[in-house]
Amino acid sequence: MPQESLIDIYIMGKKYAVPESLTIMRAMEFAGYQLKRGCGCRTGICGACATVYRIAGDHEFKVGLACQIRVESGMHLAQIPFYPPLKGIYNIDNLPPSASSIKAYYPEIYRCIGCNSCTKVCPQNINVKQYIAYARKGDIAGCAFESFDCIMCGLCAYRCPAQIAQYNVGILARRLFGKYLLPRDLQLQQRVDEIQGGKYETELQRLMKLDIQELNNHYYSRDIEA
Amino acid sequence: MYTSQMKELIKKVEETRPMRLGVDFPRITTEEGQDLLKKFHPDFIEEGFRELQVGVNKGDRVPRELADLLEARSMIEHIELDLSEIVCDVDVLIIGGGGAGAAAALMAQEQGADVALVTKLRFGDANTMMAQGGIQAADKTNDSPAIHYLDVMGGGHFANIPELVYALVNDAPKIIKWLEDIGIMFDKEEDGTMITFHGGGTSRRRMHSARDYTGVEIMRTLRDETINKGIKILEYCPAVELLLDEEGKAAGAILYNLETEEYLVARAKTVILSTGGSGRLHFQGFPTTNHYGATADGLVMGYRAGARMAFMDAIQYHPTGVAYPSEILGMLVTEKFRGLGAKLVNINGKQFVYHLETRDLQSAAIIRECSERKLGIATPTGTVGIWLDSPLIDLIHGEGTIEKRFPAIIRQFKRFGLDIRREPILIYPTLHYQNGGLLLDDNGRTNIENLYVAGENSGGVHGRNRLMGNSLLDILVFGCRTGSHAAQKCQEVKLKKLTLNHVHNYHCQLENNGIDTGGRISPLLLPNYTHREVPEMQTFCGSSKDFGQNGMYLA
């Protein structure tokens, strides 16, 4: 492999030369950081590594997932400090799927000024402003579907001038939708009852007693659903 | 973006695509399968393993990287600790904040126990979050727990412990029902009927999913529920050693505050280890799908305390890890692609293995195609891979299916300029799962009294090879069983004096066996990726010799 060209980046104000092919996360490790915070799945799905950066000479703060963004020359990097949003403590079993339920725990959604900062920062390209609008209207299904791809990285809350923790609103809506508005699978309930009634017990006990050769014969002759 | 050479090769895949439609490649027979595994599966590469020289599994073969951590000295060997200064005093101590730990916490509290959950990183930072594809349960009319049982046993090469498989398949529908109750947004038909798919080795379509966010959806919801229930949660505070009482029963743990670097004493009547897997040990230099925290901490702590392991020589390589682009090397491409009909093809656009074989056979077949047969596709970064013909899915199920079923993965590739709806994905096997772990019984008990285990750090359920969709199921079935049982057991536990004698004894065993621990200390807690040299890409084609000298397993 040819030697890769190095670029200068700044981490917490200090300069480091790192290969230009690295992501922010890998560049920090290359620079010598053993990450404790801000590192999780390393594939952009867990939301642990939300980060803020700026390119030299530019005033704009940019944000994103450290494991998904390549370093650029002159990048100034920091790690976002631990971010402690308010999470409503509710009993999902006694909460109707309505606007009032969300309002009870997150009244600040009515302070949204529509600036769209949340949508602009979302690394998942979710229309965050829209799902908060759905929540205000009591459109639980709309809020649940629009927010479904949320990985709860917290960048929306980090940038929100109305100090809404959007991602906590999203999960409340999704749980209300999943529990109360998505129709139940009746066959599933029936199967649970059948198992409780012991319907499959004899067959299972018989299989458990078979030796490997007999099991092997059963296994290789079983029919496979198309 | 694929290079122009790769784009040229993709034309062959497109040419042959119509011929794959509705035509199934022949399945591998038992004999062929055994031969294929012996020749090409990494579990059969002898230099990847060594025998343990101390402990209850002395003489057993485990991956070298794990043996090094088991035959190492304790982090707290030279730390002054006053075990009577108890900072956390609870009924049930749960170590590990993934899906198994969360399920155990909820069930233990439901039984009336006072519960604390301690975790190394954030609560929910776990492999659970990264499970894309789905969760199995035999709830359809053409299916049954008995059919599920047979699939699990066959997948595990009949080495699985029958009682554990019985628990897994019998509890499965109940677990799905529980997930409905706490508000999981499963993929359903309009009338509520679950939409289910095949996975490798399933004989019925019993894979339930929430798009390709199944693990995310389950983990974020369990986390929300655990917080709602007021369960004590300590983040960035891993356990580094178990505490036993004077009778050798589990009685707590030494915790380590990652921020202040202080050690804390936690006492409990029962202890549950749910620390997850070991992919970040990069066995044989493989890249991994695993979470940053998957460093086998639970195995290390449990083994030092005398808990027995099982099947730790059976490692799962997921057949379809990303081989290109390098930024996401090793990342999981869910088996659901094959469940929906995507097939694996070589450089000539030819299929070479039935697309729904179990993961071990599938991985071995890919390694054979790339090594012995030299029909892999080379990438500009020196790796090699096989095409996963993803566009076939829309051809089978209709335009828009991929978009609907795989929003997360489409986005993960789009960041690097690849459109998996139109172009195939270049894949190669990636280190995915430890099939074994600390041996448990059907209530999650280990051989050490009052020590329980649940989730990926346990072993026995899956035998030598786990099927897709049985891991999310496993962590919930055994998380729940273990949590309940550990809470009930508390009522009869009498608190006694805490000791760390087992750690001292383990050190003596190391010395008595003349083992040079070479300065190694465990548990590892965090992988070390702080290598300054310019990383080189490994050529991971089924031989261990070129692998991973310099930390280039990253994704």
Short mmCIF file of C-alpha atoms in Angstrom, two decimals, chain A residues 1 16 18-19 39 50 64 90 117 119 125 149 154 178:
data_model
loop_
_atom_site.label_atom_id
_atom_site.label_comp_id
_atom_site.label_asym_id
_atom_site.label_seq_id
_atom_site.Cartn_x
_atom_site.Cartn_y
_atom_site.Cartn_z
CA MET A 1 0.00 0.00 0.00
CA TYR A 16 -2.48 16.37 14.71
CA VAL A 18 -3.83 12.16 10.30
CA PRO A 19 -4.52 10.15 7.10
CA CYS A 39 -18.12 5.84 20.62
CA ALA A 50 -22.80 12.93 17.85
CA GLY A 64 -22.78 14.89 12.65
CA TYR A 90 -44.67 7.60 32.52
CA SER A 117 -32.62 23.66 13.13
CA THR A 119 -34.27 18.94 10.80
CA ASN A 125 -32.33 13.16 7.50
CA ASP A 149 -35.51 6.22 11.94
CA GLY A 154 -29.50 14.10 20.64
CA GLY A 178 -47.09 0.46 18.84
#
